[in-house]
Coordinates of C-alpha atoms in Angstrom, one line a residue:
X829 CA 27.0 83.6 225.0
X830 CA 26.5 80.6 222.9
X831 CA 22.8 80.1 221.6
X832 CA 22.8 77.4 219.3
X833 CA 21.9 74.2 221.1
X834 CA 24.2 72.1 219.2
X835 CA 27.0 74.5 219.9
X836 CA 26.4 74.3 223.6
X837 CA 26.3 70.6 223.7
X838 CA 29.5 70.4 222.0
X839 CA 31.2 72.8 224.2
X840 CA 29.8 71.0 227.4
X841 CA 31.1 67.6 225.8
X842 CA 34.5 69.2 225.3
X843 CA 34.6 70.5 229.0
X844 CA 33.3 67.1 230.2
X845 CA 36.1 65.2 228.5
X846 CA 38.7 66.7 230.6
X847 CA 36.8 67.4 234.0
X848 CA 38.7 65.5 236.5
X849 CA 36.1 65.5 239.2
X850 CA 33.4 62.7 239.2
X851 CA 30.8 64.8 240.7
X852 CA 31.0 67.6 238.5
X853 CA 31.4 65.1 235.5
X854 CA 28.0 63.4 236.7
X855 CA 26.3 66.8 237.1
X856 CA 27.4 68.0 233.7
X857 CA 26.4 64.5 231.8
X858 CA 22.9 65.0 233.5
X859 CA 22.5 68.2 231.8
X860 CA 23.8 67.1 228.5
X861 CA 21.6 64.0 228.6
X862 CA 18.5 66.0 229.4
X863 CA 19.5 68.5 226.7
X864 CA 19.0 71.3 229.3
X865 CA 20.3 73.9 227.2
X866 CA 18.8 76.7 229.2
X867 CA 20.9 75.6 232.1
X868 CA 24.0 75.0 229.9
X869 CA 23.8 78.4 228.4
X870 CA 24.2 79.8 231.7
X871 CA 27.2 77.6 232.8
X872 CA 28.8 78.5 229.4
X873 CA 28.0 82.2 229.3
X874 CA 31.6 82.8 229.6
X875 CA 34.1 82.0 232.3
X876 CA 34.4 82.8 236.1
X877 CA 36.3 86.1 236.1
X878 CA 39.4 86.5 238.1
X879 CA 39.9 89.7 239.8
X880 CA 41.1 91.6 242.9
X881 CA 39.1 89.1 244.9
X882 CA 40.4 86.4 243.0
X883 CA 37.6 84.0 242.2
X884 CA 34.3 83.5 244.1
X885 CA 31.2 81.8 242.8
X886 CA 28.6 79.0 243.0
X887 CA 30.0 75.3 243.0
X888 CA 29.2 73.4 240.2
X889 CA 30.0 72.2 236.5
X890 CA 31.1 74.3 233.8
X891 CA 33.3 77.3 233.4
X892 CA 31.0 80.0 235.3
X893 CA 30.9 77.7 238.2
X894 CA 33.6 77.1 240.9
X895 CA 35.0 73.5 240.3
X896 CA 38.4 71.7 239.8
X897 CA 38.8 72.6 236.3
X898 CA 38.2 76.2 236.9
X899 CA 40.7 76.1 240.0
X900 CA 43.3 74.2 238.1
X901 CA 43.3 76.9 235.3
X902 CA 43.6 79.5 238.0
X903 CA 46.6 77.9 239.7
X904 CA 48.3 77.3 236.3
X905 CA 47.5 81.1 235.6
X906 CA 49.1 82.1 239.1
X907 CA 52.0 79.7 238.6
X908 CA 52.7 81.3 235.0
X909 CA 52.5 84.7 236.4
X910 CA 55.2 83.9 239.2
X911 CA 57.4 82.5 236.8
X912 CA 57.2 85.6 234.5
X913 CA 58.1 87.7 237.5
X914 CA 61.3 85.5 238.1
X915 CA 59.8 83.8 241.0
X916 CA 59.6 80.2 239.5
X917 CA 61.4 78.4 242.1
X918 CA 59.6 80.2 245.0
X919 CA 57.4 78.8 247.6
X920 CA 53.4 79.0 247.5
X921 CA 51.6 78.4 250.5
X922 CA 48.0 77.1 250.4
X923 CA 45.3 77.3 253.0
X924 CA 41.6 76.3 252.9
X925 CA 38.6 76.3 254.9
X926 CA 36.0 73.8 255.4
X927 CA 33.6 74.4 252.7
X928 CA 32.6 71.8 250.2
X929 CA 35.6 71.2 247.7
X930 CA 38.0 73.5 249.6
X931 CA 40.5 70.6 250.4
X932 CA 40.4 69.4 246.7
X933 CA 40.9 73.0 245.4
X934 CA 43.9 73.2 247.8
X935 CA 45.3 70.1 246.8
X936 CA 45.0 70.7 242.9
X937 CA 46.8 73.8 243.5
X938 CA 49.7 72.4 245.3
X939 CA 50.0 69.9 242.4
X940 CA 49.9 72.6 239.8
X941 CA 52.4 74.5 241.5
X942 CA 55.0 71.6 241.7
X943 CA 54.1 70.7 238.1
X944 CA 55.2 74.1 237.1
X945 CA 58.4 73.9 239.1
X946 CA 57.5 75.9 241.9
X947 CA 57.6 74.8 245.7
X948 CA 54.3 74.2 247.3
X949 CA 53.3 73.9 251.1
X950 CA 49.6 73.0 252.3
X951 CA 48.5 74.2 255.7
X952 CA 47.9 71.0 257.9
X953 CA 43.9 71.2 258.1
X954 CA 41.3 73.8 257.6
X955 CA 42.3 76.9 259.5
X956 CA 41.5 80.5 259.6
X957 CA 42.3 82.9 256.7
X958 CA 44.6 85.0 259.0
X959 CA 46.9 81.9 259.5
X960 CA 47.7 81.5 255.7
X961 CA 48.1 85.4 255.5
X962 CA 50.8 84.9 258.4
X963 CA 52.3 81.9 256.9
X964 CA 53.4 83.6 253.6
X965 CA 55.5 86.2 255.5
X966 CA 56.7 84.0 258.0
X967 CA 57.8 81.3 255.6
X968 CA 59.2 83.8 253.0
X969 CA 56.8 82.5 250.3
X970 CA 56.3 84.4 246.9
X971 CA 52.7 84.0 247.1
X972 CA 49.7 82.3 249.0
X973 CA 46.3 80.9 248.1
X974 CA 43.4 80.6 250.7
X975 CA 40.5 78.5 249.1
X976 CA 37.6 80.2 251.0
X977 CA 34.2 81.8 250.3
X978 CA 34.4 83.7 253.5
X979 CA 30.8 84.3 254.8
X980 CA 29.1 83.7 251.4
X981 CA 26.0 81.1 251.1
X982 CA 27.0 77.4 251.6
X983 CA 26.7 76.9 247.7
X984 CA 29.7 79.1 246.9
X985 CA 33.3 78.9 247.3
X986 CA 36.5 81.0 246.3
X987 CA 40.0 81.3 245.6
X988 CA 42.0 84.3 247.3
X989 CA 45.4 85.0 246.0
X990 CA 48.1 86.7 248.2
X991 CA 51.5 87.9 246.9
X992 CA 55.0 87.7 248.9
X993 CA 54.2 90.8 250.9
X994 CA 51.4 89.0 252.6
X995 CA 48.7 91.2 251.2
X996 CA 45.9 90.3 248.7
X997 CA 46.6 91.2 245.0
X998 CA 45.6 94.5 243.5
X999 CA 45.8 95.8 239.8
X1000 CA 47.6 95.3 237.6
X1001 CA 48.6 91.8 239.2
X1002 CA 44.9 90.8 238.8
X1003 CA 44.8 91.4 235.2
X1004 CA 48.2 89.7 234.5
X1005 CA 47.2 86.6 236.2
X1006 CA 43.8 86.7 234.4
X1007 CA 45.6 87.0 231.1
X1008 CA 47.9 84.0 231.9
X1009 CA 44.6 81.9 233.1
X1010 CA 43.1 82.7 229.8
X1011 CA 46.2 81.5 228.0
X1012 CA 45.6 77.8 229.5
X1013 CA 44.1 75.9 226.5
X1014 CA 43.6 72.3 227.8
X1015 CA 43.9 70.7 231.4
X1016 CA 46.1 68.4 229.5
X1017 CA 48.8 71.2 229.1
X1018 CA 48.8 71.5 233.0
X1019 CA 51.1 69.0 234.7
X1020 CA 49.8 67.8 238.0
X1021 CA 51.9 65.3 239.8
X1022 CA 50.6 63.0 242.5
X1023 CA 53.1 64.2 245.2
X1024 CA 56.0 66.6 245.7
X1025 CA 54.4 69.0 247.8
X1026 CA 54.8 69.6 251.5
X1027 CA 52.1 69.3 254.1
X1028 CA 52.9 71.7 256.9
X1029 CA 52.9 70.7 260.8
X1030 CA 51.6 72.7 263.5
X1031 CA 54.8 74.9 263.7
X1032 CA 53.3 77.7 261.6
X1033 CA 50.2 77.6 263.5
X1034 CA 52.1 77.7 266.9
X1035 CA 54.3 80.6 265.5
X1036 CA 51.0 82.5 264.5
X1037 CA 49.6 81.9 268.0
X1038 CA 52.9 83.1 269.5
X1039 CA 52.5 86.1 267.5
X1040 CA 48.9 86.9 268.7
X1041 CA 50.4 87.8 272.2
X1042 CA 52.1 90.7 270.8
X1043 CA 48.8 92.5 270.5
X1044 CA 48.1 92.5 274.2
X1045 CA 49.8 94.5 276.9
X1046 CA 51.5 92.2 279.4
X1047 CA 50.0 92.4 282.8
X1048 CA 46.6 93.9 281.4
X1049 CA 43.4 92.6 283.0
X1050 CA 42.2 89.2 281.8
X1051 CA 39.0 89.0 283.7
X1052 CA 36.1 89.0 281.3
X1053 CA 33.4 86.4 280.6
X1054 CA 32.8 85.7 276.7
X1055 CA 30.4 83.8 274.7
X1056 CA 31.8 83.0 271.3
X1057 CA 30.5 81.5 267.9
X1058 CA 32.8 80.4 265.1
X1059 CA 29.3 80.4 263.0
X1060 CA 30.2 76.9 261.8
X1061 CA 33.6 77.7 260.4
X1062 CA 37.2 77.1 261.3
X1063 CA 37.9 79.7 263.9
X1064 CA 36.9 78.0 267.2
X1065 CA 40.3 75.9 268.1
X1066 CA 42.4 78.7 266.9
X1067 CA 40.7 81.4 268.9
X1068 CA 40.5 79.1 272.2
X1069 CA 44.2 78.4 271.9
X1070 CA 44.9 82.3 271.5
X1071 CA 42.8 82.9 274.4
X1072 CA 44.1 80.1 276.6
X1073 CA 47.8 81.5 275.9
X1074 CA 46.7 85.0 276.7
X1075 CA 45.3 83.9 280.1
X1076 CA 41.7 84.9 279.6
X1077 CA 39.0 82.6 280.8
X1078 CA 37.8 80.1 278.2
X1079 CA 34.9 81.5 276.3
X1080 CA 31.7 79.7 276.2
X1081 CA 31.4 78.3 272.6
X1082 CA 27.6 78.5 271.2
X1083 CA 27.2 74.6 271.0
X1084 CA 25.0 74.6 268.0
X1085 CA 27.6 76.6 265.7
X1086 CA 30.6 75.0 267.2
X1087 CA 31.6 72.5 264.6
X1088 CA 32.8 73.2 261.0
X1089 CA 29.7 72.6 258.9
X1090 CA 29.8 73.5 255.1
X1091 CA 25.9 73.3 255.0
X1092 CA 25.8 76.5 257.8
X1093 CA 22.6 74.8 259.1
X1094 CA 21.6 77.3 261.7
X1095 CA 21.9 80.5 259.7
X1096 CA 20.4 81.7 256.4
X1097 CA 23.8 83.4 255.7
X1098 CA 27.0 82.5 257.6
X1099 CA 27.5 86.4 258.3
X1100 CA 27.2 87.9 261.7
X1101 CA 26.1 91.1 260.2
X1102 CA 22.8 89.1 258.5
X1103 CA 19.5 89.4 260.4
X1104 CA 19.3 86.2 262.8
X1105 CA 22.8 85.0 262.6
X1106 CA 23.7 86.1 266.1
X1107 CA 20.3 84.7 267.7
X1108 CA 21.9 81.4 269.1
X1109 CA 24.8 83.3 270.5
X1110 CA 22.4 85.8 272.3
X1111 CA 20.5 82.9 273.4
X1112 CA 23.6 81.1 274.9
X1113 CA 24.5 84.5 276.4
X1114 CA 21.0 84.9 278.1
X1115 CA 21.3 81.2 279.3
X1116 CA 24.5 81.7 281.0
X1117 CA 23.2 85.1 282.6
X1118 CA 20.5 83.1 284.0
X1119 CA 23.0 81.0 285.7
X1120 CA 26.1 82.0 287.9
X1121 CA 28.0 83.5 285.2
X1122 CA 27.2 87.2 283.8
X1123 CA 28.3 87.5 280.1
X1124 CA 30.3 90.6 279.3
X1125 CA 30.4 90.5 275.6
X1126 CA 29.5 88.2 272.8
X1127 CA 32.2 87.7 270.0
X1128 CA 31.7 85.8 266.5
X1129 CA 33.9 85.1 263.7
X1130 CA 32.7 84.5 260.1
X1131 CA 33.4 81.1 258.8
X1132 CA 37.0 81.6 257.8
X1133 CA 37.7 83.9 260.8
X1134 CA 39.1 87.0 259.1
X1135 CA 36.2 89.0 260.5
X1136 CA 35.2 89.7 264.0
X1137 CA 31.9 90.7 265.4
X1138 CA 31.1 92.0 268.7
X1139 CA 27.9 92.3 270.9
X1140 CA 27.3 94.2 274.3
X1141 CA 24.4 93.9 276.8
X1142 CA 21.4 95.8 275.8
X1143 CA 18.8 95.7 278.8
X1144 CA 15.5 96.5 278.0
X1145 CA 15.7 95.0 274.4
X1146 CA 13.9 91.7 273.4
X1147 CA 17.5 90.0 272.7
X1148 CA 18.9 91.7 275.6
X1149 CA 22.1 92.2 273.4
X1150 CA 23.2 94.7 270.7
X1151 CA 25.5 94.0 267.8
X1152 CA 28.1 96.7 267.6
X1153 CA 28.6 98.1 264.1
X1154 CA 32.1 97.5 262.6
X1155 CA 32.4 101.4 262.8
X1156 CA 31.7 101.1 266.4
X1157 CA 34.4 98.4 267.0
X1158 CA 36.8 100.1 264.8
X1159 CA 36.6 103.3 266.7
X1160 CA 36.8 101.3 270.0
X1161 CA 40.1 99.6 268.9
X1162 CA 41.7 102.7 267.4
X1163 CA 41.0 104.5 270.8
X1164 CA 42.5 101.5 272.6
X1165 CA 45.7 101.6 270.4
X1166 CA 46.0 105.2 270.8
X1167 CA 45.9 104.7 274.7
X1168 CA 48.3 102.0 274.6
X1169 CA 50.9 104.6 272.6
X1170 CA 50.7 103.0 269.1
X1171 CA 52.5 105.1 266.3
X1172 CA 52.1 104.8 262.8
X1173 CA 49.4 105.2 260.4
X1174 CA 45.8 104.5 261.2
X1175 CA 43.7 103.6 258.0
X1176 CA 40.1 102.9 257.1
X1177 CA 38.0 103.0 253.9
X1178 CA 35.9 105.4 252.0
X1179 CA 32.8 103.6 253.0
X1180 CA 33.8 103.4 256.8
X1181 CA 33.0 106.1 259.4
X1182 CA 35.0 109.3 259.6
X1183 CA 35.1 109.2 263.4
X1184 CA 38.6 107.4 263.1
X1185 CA 40.1 110.5 261.4
X1186 CA 39.3 112.6 264.3
X1187 CA 40.5 110.1 266.9
X1188 CA 43.9 110.0 264.9
X1189 CA 44.1 113.6 264.4
X1190 CA 43.6 114.3 268.4
X1191 CA 46.6 111.8 268.8
X1192 CA 48.5 113.6 265.8
X1193 CA 48.8 110.4 264.2
X1194 CA 49.0 109.8 260.3
X1195 CA 45.5 108.8 258.8
X1196 CA 44.6 107.3 255.3
X1197 CA 41.6 106.4 253.6
X1198 CA 41.6 103.9 250.8
X1199 CA 39.3 102.0 248.4
X1200 CA 37.1 99.4 250.1
X1201 CA 38.9 96.1 250.9
X1202 CA 42.1 94.9 252.8
X1203 CA 43.8 94.5 249.6
X1204 CA 44.1 98.4 249.5
X1205 CA 44.3 98.9 253.3
X1206 CA 47.2 96.7 253.7
X1207 CA 49.2 98.7 251.4
X1208 CA 48.9 102.0 253.4
X1209 CA 52.3 103.8 254.1
X1210 CA 53.4 102.9 257.5
X1211 CA 50.4 101.0 258.5
X1212 CA 49.9 100.3 262.4
X1213 CA 46.2 99.8 262.4
X1214 CA 43.5 99.5 259.7
X1215 CA 39.7 98.5 259.8
X1216 CA 36.7 98.4 257.6
X1217 CA 33.2 98.5 258.6
X1218 CA 32.4 95.1 257.3
X1219 CA 33.7 93.6 260.6
X1220 CA 37.3 93.7 259.4
X1221 CA 40.3 94.7 261.6
X1222 CA 44.2 94.7 261.3
X1223 CA 45.7 95.2 264.6
X1224 CA 49.1 93.5 263.8
X1225 CA 50.1 94.4 260.4
X1226 CA 53.6 93.1 260.8
X1227 CA 52.4 89.6 261.6
X1228 CA 49.2 89.6 259.4
X1229 CA 49.0 92.2 256.5
X1230 CA 45.2 91.4 256.2
X1231 CA 42.2 91.5 258.3
X1232 CA 42.5 89.1 261.4
X1233 CA 39.3 88.1 263.3
X1234 CA 41.6 86.1 266.0
X1235 CA 43.8 89.0 266.9
X1236 CA 40.8 91.6 267.0
X1237 CA 38.9 89.4 269.2
X1238 CA 41.9 89.3 271.6
X1239 CA 42.3 93.2 271.6
X1240 CA 38.5 93.9 272.0
X1241 CA 38.5 91.5 275.0
X1242 CA 41.5 93.2 276.5
X1243 CA 39.7 96.6 276.1
X1244 CA 36.6 95.4 277.7
X1245 CA 38.4 93.7 280.5
X1246 CA 40.2 96.9 281.2
X1247 CA 36.9 98.9 281.2
X1248 CA 35.3 96.2 283.4
X1249 CA 38.1 96.6 286.1
X1250 CA 37.3 100.3 286.1
X1251 CA 33.5 99.6 286.4
X1252 CA 33.1 100.8 282.8
X1253 CA 31.8 99.1 279.5
X1254 CA 32.5 99.5 275.9
X1255 CA 29.3 101.2 275.5
X1256 CA 30.5 103.9 278.1
X1257 CA 33.9 104.3 276.0
X1258 CA 31.5 104.9 272.7
X1259 CA 29.6 107.5 274.8
X1260 CA 33.2 109.2 275.8
X1261 CA 34.0 109.2 271.9
X1262 CA 30.8 110.6 271.0
X1263 CA 31.3 113.6 273.5
X1264 CA 34.9 114.2 272.4
X1265 CA 34.6 114.0 268.6
X1266 CA 30.9 114.2 267.9
X1267 CA 28.3 111.3 267.5
X1268 CA 28.9 109.7 264.2
X1269 CA 26.0 107.6 263.5
X1270 CA 25.9 105.1 260.6
X1271 CA 23.7 103.0 258.7
X1272 CA 23.4 101.1 255.5
X1273 CA 21.1 100.4 252.6
X1274 CA 21.8 97.1 251.2
X1275 CA 19.8 95.6 248.3
X1276 CA 20.4 92.0 247.2
X1277 CA 19.5 91.3 243.7
X1278 CA 19.0 88.2 241.5
X1279 CA 19.4 90.3 238.4
X1280 CA 22.6 92.1 238.2
X1281 CA 21.4 94.6 235.7
X1282 CA 19.3 96.3 238.5
X1283 CA 22.6 97.3 240.3
X1284 CA 24.0 98.9 236.9
X1285 CA 20.7 100.6 236.3
X1286 CA 20.5 102.1 239.8
X1287 CA 24.0 103.3 239.4
X1288 CA 23.3 104.9 236.0
X1289 CA 20.1 106.5 237.3
X1290 CA 22.3 108.1 240.2
X1291 CA 24.9 109.4 237.6
X1292 CA 22.5 110.8 235.1
X1293 CA 20.1 112.4 237.7
X1294 CA 22.0 113.0 241.0
X1295 CA 20.2 113.9 243.9
X1296 CA 20.7 117.6 245.2
X1297 CA 19.2 117.0 248.6
X1298 CA 18.7 114.0 250.7
X1299 CA 16.6 114.3 254.1
X1300 CA 16.5 118.2 253.4
X1301 CA 20.4 118.3 253.5
X1302 CA 22.0 120.0 250.3
X1303 CA 24.3 117.9 248.4
X1304 CA 27.4 120.2 248.6
X1305 CA 29.7 117.9 246.7
X1306 CA 29.3 114.8 244.5
X1307 CA 32.2 112.6 243.6
X1308 CA 32.0 109.9 240.7
X1309 CA 34.6 107.6 242.1
X1310 CA 34.9 106.0 238.5
X1311 CA 36.9 108.8 237.5
X1312 CA 39.4 108.4 240.4
X1313 CA 40.8 111.0 242.6
X1314 CA 44.4 112.5 243.7
X1315 CA 44.5 109.7 246.2
X1316 CA 42.5 107.0 245.0
X1317 CA 42.4 104.8 241.8
X1318 CA 39.0 104.6 239.8
X1319 CA 36.3 102.4 241.2
X1320 CA 32.5 102.1 240.5
X1321 CA 31.1 104.3 243.3
X1322 CA 29.4 107.6 244.0
X1323 CA 30.1 109.8 247.2
X1324 CA 27.9 112.7 248.4
X1325 CA 28.7 115.3 251.0
X1326 CA 25.9 116.9 252.4
X1327 CA 25.8 120.2 254.5
X1328 CA 24.9 120.3 258.0
X1329 CA 21.7 122.0 259.3
X1330 CA 22.2 123.9 262.7
X1331 CA 18.5 124.2 263.3
X1332 CA 18.0 120.4 263.0
X1333 CA 21.3 119.9 265.1
X1334 CA 23.1 118.2 262.3
X1335 CA 26.7 119.0 261.8
X1336 CA 27.3 117.0 258.4
X1337 CA 26.5 113.9 256.6
X1338 CA 28.0 111.6 253.8
X1339 CA 26.9 108.7 251.5
X1340 CA 28.8 106.4 249.6
X1341 CA 27.0 104.1 246.9
X1342 CA 28.8 101.2 245.3
X1343 CA 28.2 97.7 244.0
X1344 CA 29.5 94.9 246.4
X1345 CA 32.8 93.2 245.1
X1346 CA 31.8 90.1 246.3
X1347 CA 27.9 89.6 246.5
X1348 CA 25.2 90.6 244.1
X1349 CA 24.3 93.7 246.2
X1350 CA 24.1 97.5 246.0
X1351 CA 25.5 98.9 249.0
X1352 CA 24.8 102.6 250.3
X1353 CA 26.8 103.6 253.3
X1354 CA 25.3 106.4 255.2
X1355 CA 26.9 108.6 258.0
X1356 CA 25.5 111.6 260.1
X1357 CA 27.5 113.5 262.5
X1358 CA 25.8 115.2 265.5
X1359 CA 27.8 117.6 267.8
X1360 CA 27.3 116.3 271.6
X1361 CA 27.9 118.7 274.5
X1362 CA 27.7 116.0 277.3
X1363 CA 26.6 112.3 277.8
X1364 CA 23.2 113.9 279.0
X1365 CA 22.3 114.8 275.7
X1366 CA 23.2 111.4 273.9
X1367 CA 19.9 109.9 274.0
X1368 CA 18.4 113.0 272.0
X1369 CA 21.5 113.2 269.7
X1370 CA 20.9 109.4 268.8
X1371 CA 17.3 110.1 268.1
X1372 CA 18.1 112.9 265.9
X1373 CA 20.6 111.0 264.1
X1374 CA 18.5 108.0 263.6
X1375 CA 15.7 110.2 262.1
X1376 CA 17.9 111.9 259.7
X1377 CA 19.6 108.4 258.6
X1378 CA 16.1 107.0 258.0
X1379 CA 15.1 109.9 256.0
X1380 CA 18.3 109.8 253.9
X1381 CA 17.8 106.0 253.4
X1382 CA 14.3 106.7 252.0
X1383 CA 15.3 109.6 249.7
X1384 CA 18.3 107.8 248.4
X1385 CA 16.2 104.8 247.5
X1386 CA 13.9 106.8 245.5
X1387 CA 16.7 108.3 243.7
X1388 CA 18.3 105.0 242.9
X1389 CA 15.0 103.4 242.0
X1390 CA 15.7 100.6 244.5

């Protein structure tokens, strides 16, 4: 980090001289004029790092923020990488969401690609991320870029890169692209013509929507009443079109969150998992229930519609609704696909519930666990279905080799409609799975920090003084995932397997601890397995599991010092 004030000012003035964006030029000019060296030191502490999530960060001026200068360099690095791989005349497809600067970043990327000799095609307007992932394979592109920060706060934006197989980049491609980005000395060295790229029409969206029909069984029930929220994002029109094509009744859309809005004014964080984010959806469902229509399920997409959240009625609770955990939806979709006769590999990540491994085993289907993220899940051999606990589901890997909140919504709605026809619910099916495979209860300890060193300190403390018991259960095995395993590449994480306790009615437990790859959070994933003899004892089993999870959470928090 530069500490000399005059050096900071010089670096800022050099950056300002080639910044193409009037807004960030004004911002940086103000910092320079005010001699705000504290803020400049933060903005010029390095460069926003390009990794397997691409780029993601706060909007603003300077190399440590998301802005047009940073994006142009990233696009130039990607173009150089593609040319080095012999794909210098290929097509790059570019999509974007409705966040601040997303359209600008997308156009800059198209201009850089054309200037480097590649072909570029922009999606016609802000559309869900899965449409971009589909378009890459559909159009035979060599790469794709999606400008989105997904469910991050309004001040953020991001830059996600896919290669020609339609899946997100993994090592070593990320390092190779980062090296090419670092080689860009000046924006003056990056040709950016004013035209030359194609803006796609609705043909690619129509092709995506036609493909969504493939996840449903012809003739399956369609009678289900749904409340839906796009969470101020770009999912609404695509989801409504998909539901209409499929023959489902039009969902009731949460009016306050229906339109794309980069400020996300009704939520603290535009993530269905965050406390309070679903309040308006539940209120809409209750209001509908007070009228003539009883709502069967609530569905939410995150702002770029690659995730799907599901809630079910919960009579007797204040909200009247309960958000299903990602692991619960993942298991429901797995069971539904098994019943539909799906074949191929079922995959999830090391932080997701182990329930799907039992579902796959009972159906004699291949099963695989990968590192966290669809960049890894999409590469599972012979993939048929994948999910991760953070509300991501891939139900049509031949169409979209990434998580897709639109097709997942269709499939869970089909399942709920089939159950409704038979006088049953999603909650009933979850009970069935618990009786058949054991109750797999999950929880998460998630700590958001301002100072990232706190996360490093917690990981170091756990490595130096690993817990030997949690909630009275012995730690029988501890894996330091930074060393890698036979089946997993190295990653910063810790995994603990805990013994069961027959007297406590616990079959087994597991804990995984890792820093988030996209947010300033330390995440701890907890799972307890309780044997269940019949549905009658499920309430007691759930209480036992909840108590054990709470005890694990407390002990783990103390061990990590968080």
